[in-house]
Every structure is written in structure tokens, then in C-alpha cells.
Coordinates of C-alpha atoms in Angstrom, one line a residue:
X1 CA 87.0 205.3 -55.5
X2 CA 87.0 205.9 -59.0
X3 CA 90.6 205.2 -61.0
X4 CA 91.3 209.2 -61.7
X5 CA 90.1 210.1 -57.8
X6 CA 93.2 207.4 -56.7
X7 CA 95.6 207.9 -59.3
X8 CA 95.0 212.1 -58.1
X9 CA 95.7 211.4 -54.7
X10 CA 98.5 209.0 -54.6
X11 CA 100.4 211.7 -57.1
X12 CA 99.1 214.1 -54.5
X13 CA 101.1 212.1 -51.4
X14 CA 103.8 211.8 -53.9
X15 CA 104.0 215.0 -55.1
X16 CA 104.2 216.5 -51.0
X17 CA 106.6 213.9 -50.3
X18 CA 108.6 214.9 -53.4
X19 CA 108.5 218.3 -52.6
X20 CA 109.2 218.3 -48.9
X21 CA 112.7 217.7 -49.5
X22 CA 113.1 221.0 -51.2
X23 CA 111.1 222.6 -48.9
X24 CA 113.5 222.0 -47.0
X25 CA 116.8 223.4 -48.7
X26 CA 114.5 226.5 -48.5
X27 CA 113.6 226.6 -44.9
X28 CA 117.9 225.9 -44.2
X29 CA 118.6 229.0 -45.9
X30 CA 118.1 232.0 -43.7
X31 CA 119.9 229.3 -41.2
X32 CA 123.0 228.8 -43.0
X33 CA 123.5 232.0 -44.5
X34 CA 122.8 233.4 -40.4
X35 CA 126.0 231.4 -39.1
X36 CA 127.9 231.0 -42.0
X37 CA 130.0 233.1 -44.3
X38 CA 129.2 233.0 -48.0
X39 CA 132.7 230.8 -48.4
X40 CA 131.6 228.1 -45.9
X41 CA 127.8 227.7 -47.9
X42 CA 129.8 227.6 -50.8
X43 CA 131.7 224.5 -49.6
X44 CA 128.0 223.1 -48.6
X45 CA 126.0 224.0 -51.5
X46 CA 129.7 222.6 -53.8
X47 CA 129.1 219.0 -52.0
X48 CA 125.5 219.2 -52.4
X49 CA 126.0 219.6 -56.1
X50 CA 128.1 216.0 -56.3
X51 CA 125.6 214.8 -54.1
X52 CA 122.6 215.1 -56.8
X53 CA 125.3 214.0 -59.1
X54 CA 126.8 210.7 -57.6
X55 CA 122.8 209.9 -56.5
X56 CA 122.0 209.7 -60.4
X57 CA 124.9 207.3 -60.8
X58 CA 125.0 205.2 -57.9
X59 CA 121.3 204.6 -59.2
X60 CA 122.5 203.8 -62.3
X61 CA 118.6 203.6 -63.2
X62 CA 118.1 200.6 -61.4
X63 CA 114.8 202.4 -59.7
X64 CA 112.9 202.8 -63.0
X65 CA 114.3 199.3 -64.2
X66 CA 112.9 198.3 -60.8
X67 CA 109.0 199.8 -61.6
X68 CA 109.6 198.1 -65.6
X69 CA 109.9 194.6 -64.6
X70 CA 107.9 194.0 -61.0
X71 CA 105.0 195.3 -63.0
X72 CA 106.3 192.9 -66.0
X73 CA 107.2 189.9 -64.3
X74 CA 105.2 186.9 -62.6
X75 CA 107.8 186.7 -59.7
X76 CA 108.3 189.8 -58.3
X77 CA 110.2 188.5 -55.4
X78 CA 113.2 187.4 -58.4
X79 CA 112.8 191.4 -59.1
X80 CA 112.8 192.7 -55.7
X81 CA 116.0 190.3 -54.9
X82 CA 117.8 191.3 -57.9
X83 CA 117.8 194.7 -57.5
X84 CA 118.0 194.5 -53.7
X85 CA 121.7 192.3 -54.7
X86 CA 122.9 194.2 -57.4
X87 CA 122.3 198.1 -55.7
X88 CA 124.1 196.5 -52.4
X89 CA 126.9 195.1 -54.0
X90 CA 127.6 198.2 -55.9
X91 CA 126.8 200.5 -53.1
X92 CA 129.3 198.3 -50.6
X93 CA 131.8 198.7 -53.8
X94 CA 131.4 202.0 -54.3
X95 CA 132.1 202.9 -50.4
X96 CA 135.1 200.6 -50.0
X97 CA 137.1 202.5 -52.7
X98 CA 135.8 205.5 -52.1
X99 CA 137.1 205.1 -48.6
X100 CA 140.3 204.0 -50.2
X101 CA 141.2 206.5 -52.3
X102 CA 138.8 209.2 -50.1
X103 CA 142.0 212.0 -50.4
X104 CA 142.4 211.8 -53.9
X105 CA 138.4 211.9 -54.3
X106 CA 138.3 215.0 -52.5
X107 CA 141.4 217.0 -54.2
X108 CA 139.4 216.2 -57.5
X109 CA 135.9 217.0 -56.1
X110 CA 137.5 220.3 -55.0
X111 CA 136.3 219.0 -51.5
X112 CA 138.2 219.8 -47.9
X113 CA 139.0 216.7 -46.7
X114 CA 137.6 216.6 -43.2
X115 CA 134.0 216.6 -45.1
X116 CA 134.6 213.5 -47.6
X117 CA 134.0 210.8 -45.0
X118 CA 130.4 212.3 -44.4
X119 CA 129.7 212.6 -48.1
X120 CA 130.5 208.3 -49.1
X121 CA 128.4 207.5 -46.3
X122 CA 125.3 209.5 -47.0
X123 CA 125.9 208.2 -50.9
X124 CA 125.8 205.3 -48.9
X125 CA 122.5 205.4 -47.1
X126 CA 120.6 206.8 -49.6
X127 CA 121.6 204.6 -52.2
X128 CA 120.6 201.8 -49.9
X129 CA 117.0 203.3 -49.6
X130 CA 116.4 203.7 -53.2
X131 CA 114.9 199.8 -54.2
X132 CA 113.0 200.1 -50.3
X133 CA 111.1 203.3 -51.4
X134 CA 110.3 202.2 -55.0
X135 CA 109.2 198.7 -53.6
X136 CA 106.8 200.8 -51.8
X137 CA 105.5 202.8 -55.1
X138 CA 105.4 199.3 -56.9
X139 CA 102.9 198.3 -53.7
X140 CA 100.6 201.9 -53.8
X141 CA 101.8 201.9 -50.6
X142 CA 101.9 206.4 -50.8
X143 CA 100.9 207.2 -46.9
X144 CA 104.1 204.8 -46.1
X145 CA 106.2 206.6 -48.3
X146 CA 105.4 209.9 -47.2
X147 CA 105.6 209.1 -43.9
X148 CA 108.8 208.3 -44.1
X149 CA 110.2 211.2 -46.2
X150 CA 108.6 213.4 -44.0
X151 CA 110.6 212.0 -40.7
X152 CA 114.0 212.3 -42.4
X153 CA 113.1 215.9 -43.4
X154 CA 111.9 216.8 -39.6
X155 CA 114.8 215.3 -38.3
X156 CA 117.5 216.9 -40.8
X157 CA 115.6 220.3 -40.0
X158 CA 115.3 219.5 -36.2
X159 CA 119.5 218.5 -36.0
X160 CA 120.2 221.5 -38.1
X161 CA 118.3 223.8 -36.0
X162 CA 119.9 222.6 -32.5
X163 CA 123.4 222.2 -34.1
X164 CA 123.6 225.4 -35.3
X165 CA 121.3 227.4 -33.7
X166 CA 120.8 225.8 -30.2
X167 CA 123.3 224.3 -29.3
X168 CA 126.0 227.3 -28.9
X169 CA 123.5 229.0 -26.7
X170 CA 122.9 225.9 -24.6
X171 CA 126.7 224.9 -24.5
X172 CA 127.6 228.9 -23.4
X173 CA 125.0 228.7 -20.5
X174 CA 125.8 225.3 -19.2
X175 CA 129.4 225.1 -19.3
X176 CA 129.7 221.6 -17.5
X177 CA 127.0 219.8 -19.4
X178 CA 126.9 216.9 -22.2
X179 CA 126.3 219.7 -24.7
X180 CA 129.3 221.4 -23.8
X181 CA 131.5 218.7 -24.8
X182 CA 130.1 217.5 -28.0
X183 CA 129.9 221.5 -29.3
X184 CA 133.0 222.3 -31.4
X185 CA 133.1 226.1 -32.3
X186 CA 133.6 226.5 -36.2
X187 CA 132.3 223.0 -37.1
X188 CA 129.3 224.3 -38.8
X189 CA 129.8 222.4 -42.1
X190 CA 130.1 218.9 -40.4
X191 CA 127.1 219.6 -38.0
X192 CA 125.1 219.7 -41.4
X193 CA 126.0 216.5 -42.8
X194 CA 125.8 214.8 -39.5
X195 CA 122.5 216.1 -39.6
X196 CA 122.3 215.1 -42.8
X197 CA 123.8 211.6 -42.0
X198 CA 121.6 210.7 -39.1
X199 CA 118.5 211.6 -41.1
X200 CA 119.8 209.0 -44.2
X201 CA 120.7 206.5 -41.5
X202 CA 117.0 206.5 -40.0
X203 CA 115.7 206.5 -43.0
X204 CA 117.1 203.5 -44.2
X205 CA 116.1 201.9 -40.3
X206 CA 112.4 202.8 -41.8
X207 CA 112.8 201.3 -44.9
X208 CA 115.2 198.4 -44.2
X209 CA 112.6 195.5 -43.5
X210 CA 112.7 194.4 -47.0
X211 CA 116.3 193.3 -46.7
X212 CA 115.0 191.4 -44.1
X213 CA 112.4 189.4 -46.0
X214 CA 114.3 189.3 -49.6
X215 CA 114.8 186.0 -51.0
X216 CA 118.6 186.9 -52.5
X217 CA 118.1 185.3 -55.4
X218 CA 120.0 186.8 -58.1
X219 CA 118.8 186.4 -62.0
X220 CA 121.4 187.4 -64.1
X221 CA 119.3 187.2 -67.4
X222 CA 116.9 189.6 -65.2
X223 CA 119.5 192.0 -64.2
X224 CA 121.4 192.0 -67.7
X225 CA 118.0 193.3 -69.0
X226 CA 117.3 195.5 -66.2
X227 CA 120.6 197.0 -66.7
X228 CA 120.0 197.5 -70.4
X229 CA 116.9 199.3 -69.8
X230 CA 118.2 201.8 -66.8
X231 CA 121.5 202.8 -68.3
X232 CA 119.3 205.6 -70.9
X233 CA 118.1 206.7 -67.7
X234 CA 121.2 207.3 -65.9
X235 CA 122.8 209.3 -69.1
X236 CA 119.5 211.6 -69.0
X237 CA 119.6 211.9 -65.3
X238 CA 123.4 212.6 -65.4
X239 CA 122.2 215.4 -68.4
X240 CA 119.4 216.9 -66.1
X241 CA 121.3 217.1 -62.9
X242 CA 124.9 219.1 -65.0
X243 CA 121.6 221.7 -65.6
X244 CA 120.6 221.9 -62.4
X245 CA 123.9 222.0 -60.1
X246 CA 126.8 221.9 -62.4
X247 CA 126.8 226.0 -63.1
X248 CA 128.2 225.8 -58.7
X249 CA 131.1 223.0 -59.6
X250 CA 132.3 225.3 -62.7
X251 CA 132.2 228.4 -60.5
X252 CA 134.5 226.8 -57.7
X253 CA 136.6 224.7 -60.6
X254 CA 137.0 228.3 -63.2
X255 CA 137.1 231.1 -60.4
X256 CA 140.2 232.2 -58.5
X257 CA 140.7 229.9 -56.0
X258 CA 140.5 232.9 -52.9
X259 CA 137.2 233.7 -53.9
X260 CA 135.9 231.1 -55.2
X261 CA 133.5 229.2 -52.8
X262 CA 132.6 232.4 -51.7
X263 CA 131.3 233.9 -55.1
X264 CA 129.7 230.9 -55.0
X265 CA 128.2 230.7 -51.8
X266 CA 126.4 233.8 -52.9
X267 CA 125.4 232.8 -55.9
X268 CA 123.7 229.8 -54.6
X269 CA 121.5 231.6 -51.7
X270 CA 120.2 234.1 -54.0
X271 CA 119.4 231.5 -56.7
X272 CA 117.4 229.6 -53.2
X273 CA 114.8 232.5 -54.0
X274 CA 113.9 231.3 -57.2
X275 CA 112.4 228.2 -55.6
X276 CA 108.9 230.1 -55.3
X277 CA 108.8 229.1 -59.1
X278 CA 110.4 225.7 -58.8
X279 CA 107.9 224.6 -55.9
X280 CA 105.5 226.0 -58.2
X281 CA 106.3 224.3 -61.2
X282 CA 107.3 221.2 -59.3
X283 CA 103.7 220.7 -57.6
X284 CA 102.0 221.7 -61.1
X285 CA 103.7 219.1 -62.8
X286 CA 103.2 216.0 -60.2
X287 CA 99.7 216.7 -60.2
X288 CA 99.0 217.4 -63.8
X289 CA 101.0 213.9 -65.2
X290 CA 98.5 211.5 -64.2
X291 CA 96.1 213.3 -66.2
X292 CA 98.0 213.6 -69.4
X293 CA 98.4 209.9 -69.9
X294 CA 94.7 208.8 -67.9
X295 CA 93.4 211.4 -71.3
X296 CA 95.9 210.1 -73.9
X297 CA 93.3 207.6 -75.9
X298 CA 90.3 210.2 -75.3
X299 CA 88.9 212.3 -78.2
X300 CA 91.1 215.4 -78.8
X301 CA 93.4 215.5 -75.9
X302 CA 95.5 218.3 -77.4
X303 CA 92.7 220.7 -76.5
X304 CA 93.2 219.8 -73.3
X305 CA 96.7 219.9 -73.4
X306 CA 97.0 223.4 -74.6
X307 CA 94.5 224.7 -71.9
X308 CA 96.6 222.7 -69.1
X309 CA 99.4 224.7 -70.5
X310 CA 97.7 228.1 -71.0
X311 CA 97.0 227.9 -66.8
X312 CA 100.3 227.3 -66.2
X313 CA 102.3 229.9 -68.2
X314 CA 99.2 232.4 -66.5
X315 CA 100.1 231.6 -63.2
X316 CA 103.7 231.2 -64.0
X317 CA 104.0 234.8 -65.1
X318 CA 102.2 236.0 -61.6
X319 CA 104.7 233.8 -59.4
X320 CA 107.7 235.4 -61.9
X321 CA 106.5 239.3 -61.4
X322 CA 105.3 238.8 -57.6
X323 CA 109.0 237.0 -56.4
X324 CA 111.2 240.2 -58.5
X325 CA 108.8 242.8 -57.5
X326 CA 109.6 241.8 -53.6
X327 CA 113.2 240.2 -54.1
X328 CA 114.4 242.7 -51.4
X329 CA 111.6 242.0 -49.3
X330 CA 112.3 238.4 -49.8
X331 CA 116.3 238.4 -49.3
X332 CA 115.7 239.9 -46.0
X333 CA 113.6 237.4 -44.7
X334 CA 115.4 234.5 -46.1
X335 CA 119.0 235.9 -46.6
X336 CA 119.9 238.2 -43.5
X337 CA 123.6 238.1 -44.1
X338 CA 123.8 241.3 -46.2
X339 CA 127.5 239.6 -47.7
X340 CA 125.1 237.3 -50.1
X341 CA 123.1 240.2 -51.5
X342 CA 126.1 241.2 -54.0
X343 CA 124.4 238.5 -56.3
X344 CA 120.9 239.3 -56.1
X345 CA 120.6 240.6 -59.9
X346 CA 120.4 237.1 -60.7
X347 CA 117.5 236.7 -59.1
X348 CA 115.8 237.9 -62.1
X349 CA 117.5 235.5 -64.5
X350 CA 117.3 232.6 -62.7
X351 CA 113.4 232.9 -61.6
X352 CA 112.7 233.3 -65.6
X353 CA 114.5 229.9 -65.7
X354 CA 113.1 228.3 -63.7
X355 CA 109.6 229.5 -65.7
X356 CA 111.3 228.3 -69.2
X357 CA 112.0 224.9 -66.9
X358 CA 108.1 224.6 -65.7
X359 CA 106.9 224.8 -69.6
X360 CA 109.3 222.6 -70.9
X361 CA 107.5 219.9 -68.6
X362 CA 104.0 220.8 -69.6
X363 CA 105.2 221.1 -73.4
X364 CA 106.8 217.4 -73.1
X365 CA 103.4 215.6 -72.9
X366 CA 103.8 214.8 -76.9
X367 CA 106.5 212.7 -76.1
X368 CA 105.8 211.4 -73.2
X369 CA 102.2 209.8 -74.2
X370 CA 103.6 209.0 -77.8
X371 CA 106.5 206.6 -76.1
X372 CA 109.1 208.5 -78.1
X373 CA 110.7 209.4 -74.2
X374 CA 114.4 208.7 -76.0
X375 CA 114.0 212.4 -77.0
X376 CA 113.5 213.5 -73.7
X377 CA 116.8 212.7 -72.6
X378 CA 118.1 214.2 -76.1
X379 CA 116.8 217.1 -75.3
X380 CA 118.5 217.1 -71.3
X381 CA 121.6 216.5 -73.1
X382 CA 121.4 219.5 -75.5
X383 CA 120.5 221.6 -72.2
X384 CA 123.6 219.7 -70.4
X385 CA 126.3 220.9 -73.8
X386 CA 124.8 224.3 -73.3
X387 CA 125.2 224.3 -69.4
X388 CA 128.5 223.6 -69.7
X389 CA 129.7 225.7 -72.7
X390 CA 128.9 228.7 -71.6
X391 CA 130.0 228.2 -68.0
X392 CA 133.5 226.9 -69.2
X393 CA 134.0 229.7 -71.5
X394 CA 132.1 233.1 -69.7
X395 CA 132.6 232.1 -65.8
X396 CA 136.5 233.5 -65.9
X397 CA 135.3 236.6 -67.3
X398 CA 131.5 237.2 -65.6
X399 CA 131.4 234.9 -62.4
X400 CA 128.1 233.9 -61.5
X401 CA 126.3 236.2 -64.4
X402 CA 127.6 233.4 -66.7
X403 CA 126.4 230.8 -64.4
X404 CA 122.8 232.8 -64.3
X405 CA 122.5 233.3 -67.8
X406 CA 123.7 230.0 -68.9
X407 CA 120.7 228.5 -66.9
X408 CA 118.7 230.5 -68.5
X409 CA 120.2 229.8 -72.2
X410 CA 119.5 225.6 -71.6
X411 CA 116.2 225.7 -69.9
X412 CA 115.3 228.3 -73.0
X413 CA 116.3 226.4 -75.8
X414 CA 115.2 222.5 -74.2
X415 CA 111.8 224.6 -74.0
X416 CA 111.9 226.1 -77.5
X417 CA 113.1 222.7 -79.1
X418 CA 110.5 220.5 -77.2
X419 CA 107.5 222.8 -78.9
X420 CA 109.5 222.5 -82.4
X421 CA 109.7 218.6 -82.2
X422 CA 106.1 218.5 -80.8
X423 CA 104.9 220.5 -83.8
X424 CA 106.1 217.7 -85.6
X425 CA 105.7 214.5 -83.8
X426 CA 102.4 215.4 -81.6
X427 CA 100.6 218.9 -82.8
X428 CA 98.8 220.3 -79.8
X429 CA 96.6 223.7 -80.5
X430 CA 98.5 226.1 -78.3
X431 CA 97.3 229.7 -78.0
X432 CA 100.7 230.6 -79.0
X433 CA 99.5 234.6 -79.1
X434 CA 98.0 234.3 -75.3
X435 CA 101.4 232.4 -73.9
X436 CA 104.1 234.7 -75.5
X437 CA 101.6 237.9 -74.6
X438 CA 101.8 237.1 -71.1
X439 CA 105.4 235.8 -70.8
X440 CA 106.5 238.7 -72.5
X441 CA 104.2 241.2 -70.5
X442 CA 105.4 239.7 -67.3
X443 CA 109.1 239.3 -68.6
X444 CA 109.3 243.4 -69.1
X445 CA 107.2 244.6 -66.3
X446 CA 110.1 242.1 -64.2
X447 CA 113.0 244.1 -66.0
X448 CA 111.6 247.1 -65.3
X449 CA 110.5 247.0 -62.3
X450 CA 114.4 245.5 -60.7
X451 CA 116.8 246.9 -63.5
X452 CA 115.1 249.9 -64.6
X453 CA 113.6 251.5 -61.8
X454 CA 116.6 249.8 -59.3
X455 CA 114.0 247.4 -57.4
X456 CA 111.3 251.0 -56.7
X457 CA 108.8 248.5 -54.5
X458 CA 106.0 251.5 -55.2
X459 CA 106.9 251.2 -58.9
X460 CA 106.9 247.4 -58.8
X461 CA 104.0 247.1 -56.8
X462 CA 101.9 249.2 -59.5
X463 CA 103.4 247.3 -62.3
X464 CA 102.4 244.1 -60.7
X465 CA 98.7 245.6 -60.4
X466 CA 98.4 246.4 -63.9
X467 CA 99.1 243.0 -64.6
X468 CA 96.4 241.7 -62.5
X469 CA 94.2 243.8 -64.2
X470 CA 95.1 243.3 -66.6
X471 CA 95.4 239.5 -66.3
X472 CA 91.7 239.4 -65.2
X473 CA 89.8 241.5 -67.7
X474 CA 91.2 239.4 -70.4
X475 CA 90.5 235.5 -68.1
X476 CA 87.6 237.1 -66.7
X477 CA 85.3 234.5 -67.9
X478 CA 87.4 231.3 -67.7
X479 CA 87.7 232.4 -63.9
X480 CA 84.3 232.3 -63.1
X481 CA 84.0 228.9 -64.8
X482 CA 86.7 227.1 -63.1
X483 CA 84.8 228.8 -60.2
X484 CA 81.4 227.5 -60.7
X485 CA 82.5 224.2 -62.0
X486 CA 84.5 224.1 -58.9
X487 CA 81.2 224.6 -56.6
X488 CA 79.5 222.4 -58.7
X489 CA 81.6 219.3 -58.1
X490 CA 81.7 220.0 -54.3
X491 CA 77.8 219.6 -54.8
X492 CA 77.3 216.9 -56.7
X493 CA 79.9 214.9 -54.3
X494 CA 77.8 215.2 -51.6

């Protein structure tokens, strides 16, 4: 197997095992918002938010410090125990106060109490997993990997389903039975982190046989270095998680507190429909990395570059038309609980986003194969001051508009200020005319389709055809050559 063929279909495995997880968010959505009022998946969607949060910092980028120095060192056991030792001691650190000051961490947390004992121990457990599951990406070990991140997202899903949706049922009609006495009406919330907890707790079962063979030999020199290196990436992770979940903190924190969770909670269910894009964007990215840096050193690359990009914003701008042109169709299949549709004019917004998002990760491939990555995290942090100032200051005023719009406002300007730097640093030939015809095109027909003519499905559905027809008069040709030179390879491979 040729280098490109592997490298392809490990980030393949990856990328499904990478996106499996948010699958997943998506799949519990018509669930929770079914047997839960928008308050009560405010309070889950609020601890999820410090969950992506505290993971970033109880990996205090020890996992990428990890991949720098096995590949860099002669004894990678020394790296393997290292981190092993220093992410346990921290983690067992980081549990023991938390447990000991677990009130106080959930009055500032804006958490309910009964929750926080479930939320340090699943910090726990996945935090404990994190050198295990890099150990395995350091080995091209992908089918292992996989694997497991696929069992602890069939057994969260399975436990959620019987929690929440069996279980009641079965209780009701066996009134005697073992399920009888471990159902607890109203305990929704802590059936999905026990779910949640069980799944971690497995997972680390999976994974935990290199604690077992680790030498424990600590290098301090090592880990002083190690440190050095993953602190940058903690700050940018910190940055890019405050865009991605902080806008649901601010809302609970800047909102009257009698409707806050539940402004929320509808907030965040709705925004759950602009995952179409993320998924999207998410899988488009995974797979198209290994084949910005395997065509860094070849002649013109940029050329490359620009069409890689040119595909996606094409694509991107279907996905972005097709999800707002069926938003209703969509909120009833995945939101059935008609008290979340109050938010859904954010669905707009936040879909656009989540667009701006996906080309900011194809536009970054000028620093990312020009080692000038220190700007990536400037650029997360610009996103992060944005994020945060417009939340803090429009939130009292507009609620969750503020929050939509202010995602829109960073993922915008990282995108815009990632093309200015790469003009500069690493000048790629972007048809600049094609990408803004097509993001603007798709852009209006979205706003007039939902705000204009008030979501007319007819009127969408004709807008989103003259788009297509548009779309393939003008990549008419480029269609049928991806076409034939995709029939062509499947000859010449066998």
C-alpha cells in the first residue's frame, strides 16, 4: 500500500471515529428534547459546555506534547511513562479538590448540585483515557482506536435510550421487577450522565492495559519540555472551545435567572440542526489534511489548494440552502417538543457559521504547511475576544440572537483574517469571484427563502432548484471530470 493510500485511510478511521461522537449529540436530540423541558436541556447542554472546557485543560496539551516527543525520542517507553505519571497525578489532583470544594464548584459553574459529582468523575475518566488513545495513534494502531470510540458511543446511546425511553414503560408494566426499583421519576438529567459515566468508565477498561505495562519512570527534563511545548496548545484549545460553547455559559450567567436555562435550552437544540454543516465540514477537513501537507514540497500546490477550496465552499453552499429550505421539516423530525421552536430563526445564522467555520479550516493550510501554526491560535483567540464581547454586552438585551450572531461575527472574521495573513505569508490562487458568487447566491436565496417568504417550502424548494441549475451549468464540465477520473481509477486498480 502506497504512503498516500495509508495515510487516506487511517484519516478515514480517524475521521469516523472523530465524528461518531457528534453523531451522537445529534441522534440524542429528538430524545432529550421528547422527555425533557427546554429548562432541564439547558442544564445538560450548560454542563456539557464546561465539559469541552475542563477537557482542554485537564489535557493541558500533554496529548500533542505526547505525539512531539515519542516520535522525537529513542525511548519511547521514558515518553509513554511520563505522560502516563504526570496526566494521573494531575487528574487524581484535580478530582480530590474538586470533590472537596464540589458545592462551591457548582454555585460558580451555575451547576445544581446533585449533577457535580457526575461531572468530576467523567473529567476523570476521560482525562485518564487521553495518553491510552494517543499511544494508539503514535502505534497506527486506527481499527483499535475506532473500535473503541465506537463502543462508548453504542453504549452512551444504548443507556440513554433505555433510561429515558424504556425504562418508564418497562418499570409501569412490571411493577415488582428490578427495573422498578432502580427507576426514579424526574431523574432524567442524572440518567444521562450515568450514561455518560458508564460509557467513560468502559472506555478507560478498553484502554487501560497500558497502565498496566508502563514502566513509571518519570523524566523531569522530558516533562519540563513536554510541558513547555503543550501549554500553546491548551491557550488555543481554551480559545476554540469559548467559540464553540461559551455563547450557552453567557446565556445562563447574563439572562434572568427564571428563564434562563430554558432560553437556553432552546437555543442549543435548534443550534443541533446546524450540525448537517459541521459533520460536513468536519469530515471534509479530516480527509482533506493529509493531503495538504503529503503535496506541500510538490510543484505549485497552491493550485491545488485553491481548487480543494473551490469544492468545498460549492458544496458548502448546497448543505447551507438545503438544511434552511427544510428547517421546519427538519425541527420536526429532530425537535418534536414544539416549546424549542421559539429559537429556530437562528437556525439560519448559525448554519452560515458553521460555513464561515468549514473555510477557515481549508483557508489555514498556509499556515499550517509553512510551520507558522502560532497564528493559528492567534487567530482562535481573536475569535474567543469576539465570542465573548458581544455575548457580554447584547445577551441582556437580545437573548440568544446575540449568542447566534456573535457566532457568526468570530467564525466570520477568523475566516476573513486567515485569507488576509495567507495573502501575505503563503499566496494561494483562489477564484475569489467563483467563492463569493456562490456564498453570496446561496446566502440570499437562504434569507429569502426563511425570512422573506416566512419558511414557503414551495418557494424554498424552487429557490434551491435554481441554484442547482444553476450550480451545474456553470461546474458542468469539472463534474464530468471528477466523474471520469473517478471511473478511471476504479479501472486502472483492478
Amino acid at each position: 500500500m502506497s504512503l498516500f493510500k495509508k495515510l487516506f485511510k487511517q484519516t478515514f478511521i480517524y475521521g469516523l471515529a472523530t465524528v461518531l461522537p457528534r453523531m451522537l449529540s445529534f441522534i440524542l436530540v429528538p430524545i432529550y428534547t421528547k422527555v425533557m423541558p427546554p429548562g432541564s436541556y439547558g442544564e445538560v447542554t450548560l454542563i456539557f459546555s464546561w465539559f469541552a472546557i475542563f477537557n482542554v485543560i485537564l489535557a493541558y496539551g500533554m496529548e500533542t506534547g505526547f505525539f512531539r516527543f515519542f516520535n522525537g525520542e529513542d525511548d519511547k517507553n521514558k515518553v509513554v511513562a511520563t505522560s502516563l505519571i504526570s496526566l494521573t497525578v494531575s487528574t487524581v489532583l484535580f478530582t480530590s479538590l474538586a470533590l472537596l470544594f464540589q458545592f462551591p464548584m457548582a454555585e460558580l459553574l451555575n451547576i445544581e448540585q446533585r449533577y457535580i459529582k457526575y461531572v468530576i468523575f467523567i473529567l476523570a475518566l476521560d482525562a485518564l483515557a487521553i495518553i491510552p488513545f494517543a499511544w494508539l495513534r503514535a502505534n497506527e494502531r486506527p481499527m483499535r482506536y475506532a473500535m473503541v470510540k465506537t463502543v462508548n458511543v453504542a453504549v452512551n446511546l444504548g443507556l440513554n435510550i433505555f433510561f429515558l425511553l424504556l425504562l418508564p414503560g418497562l418499570a409501569d408494566v412490571n411493577p415488582e421487577s428490578l427495573l422498578n426499583a432502580i427507576y426514579i421519576a424526574d431523574f432524567e438529567i442524572s440518567y444521562i450522565f450515568i450514561s455518560n459515566l458508564i460509557a467513560s468508565g468502559i472506555t478507560l477498561l478498553m484502554m487501560g492495559g497500558l497502565y498496566l505495562k508502563s514502566t513509571y519512570t518519570f523524566d523531569k527534563a522530558l516533562w519540563v519540555k513536554m510541558i513547555k511545548y503543550g501549554m500553546p496548545v491548551m491557550i488555543a484549545g481554551i480559545a476554540f472551545t469559548i467559540n464553540e460553547v461559551f455563547d450557552r455559559i453567557l446565556l445562563v450567567d447574563l439572562l434572568p435567572q427564571d428563564i434562563a436555562k430554558s432560553e437556553m435550552g432552546k437555543y442549543s437544540a435548534c443550534y443541533k440542526l446546524a450540525l448537517f454543516m459541521t459533520l460536513f465540514a468536519t469530515a471534509f477537513r479530516l480527509g482533506i489534511e493529509p493531503f495538504f501537507f503529503s503535496h506541500s514540497s510538490s510543484d505549485h500546490p497552491q493550485r491545488a489548494y485553491a481548487q480543494i477550496t473551490n469544492y468545498f465552499v460549492v458544496l458548502g453552499s448546497v448543505i447551507l440552502l438545503t438544511v434552511v429550505v427544510f428547517a421546519d421539516i427538519l425541527k420536526v423530525i429532530f425537535i418534536q417538543n414544539q416549546a424549542y421552536w421559539e429559537a429556530m430563526p437562528i437556525v439560519p445564522v448559525i448554519v452560515l457559521a458553521s460555513f464561515c467555520l468549514g473555510i477557515y479550516h481549508n483557508l489555514s493550510v498556509w499556515y499550517k504547511v509553512t510551520d507558522r501554526t502560532q497564528f493559528g491560535a492567534y487567530i482562535s483567540i481573536v475569535g474567543a475576544l469576539i465570542t465573548i464581547g458581544i455575548n457580554y454586552l447584547f445577551i441582556p438585551d437580545w437573548g440568544y440572537y446575540a449568542s447566534a450572531f456573535a457566532t457568526l461575527a468570530a467564525y466570520g472574521s477568523m475566516m476573513v483574517i486567515s485569507y488576509l495573513f495567507g495573502r501575505k505569508y503563503y499566496p494561494i490562487p483562489y477564484n475569489f469571484r467563483k467563492i463569493t458568487f456562490y456564498l453570496g447566491l446561496s446566502i440570499l436565496f437562504a434569507a429569502l427563502s426563511f425570512y422573506v417568504f416566512n419558511r414557503n417550502l414551495i418557494i424554498g424548494s424552487a429557490l434551491l432548484l435554481v441554484f442547482l441549475i444553476l450550480l451545474y451549468k456553470m461546474e458542468n464540465e469539472t463534474l464530468k471530470r471528477i466523474f471520469l477520473a473517478g471511473i478511471i481509477g476504479k479501472k486502472n486498480s483492478t
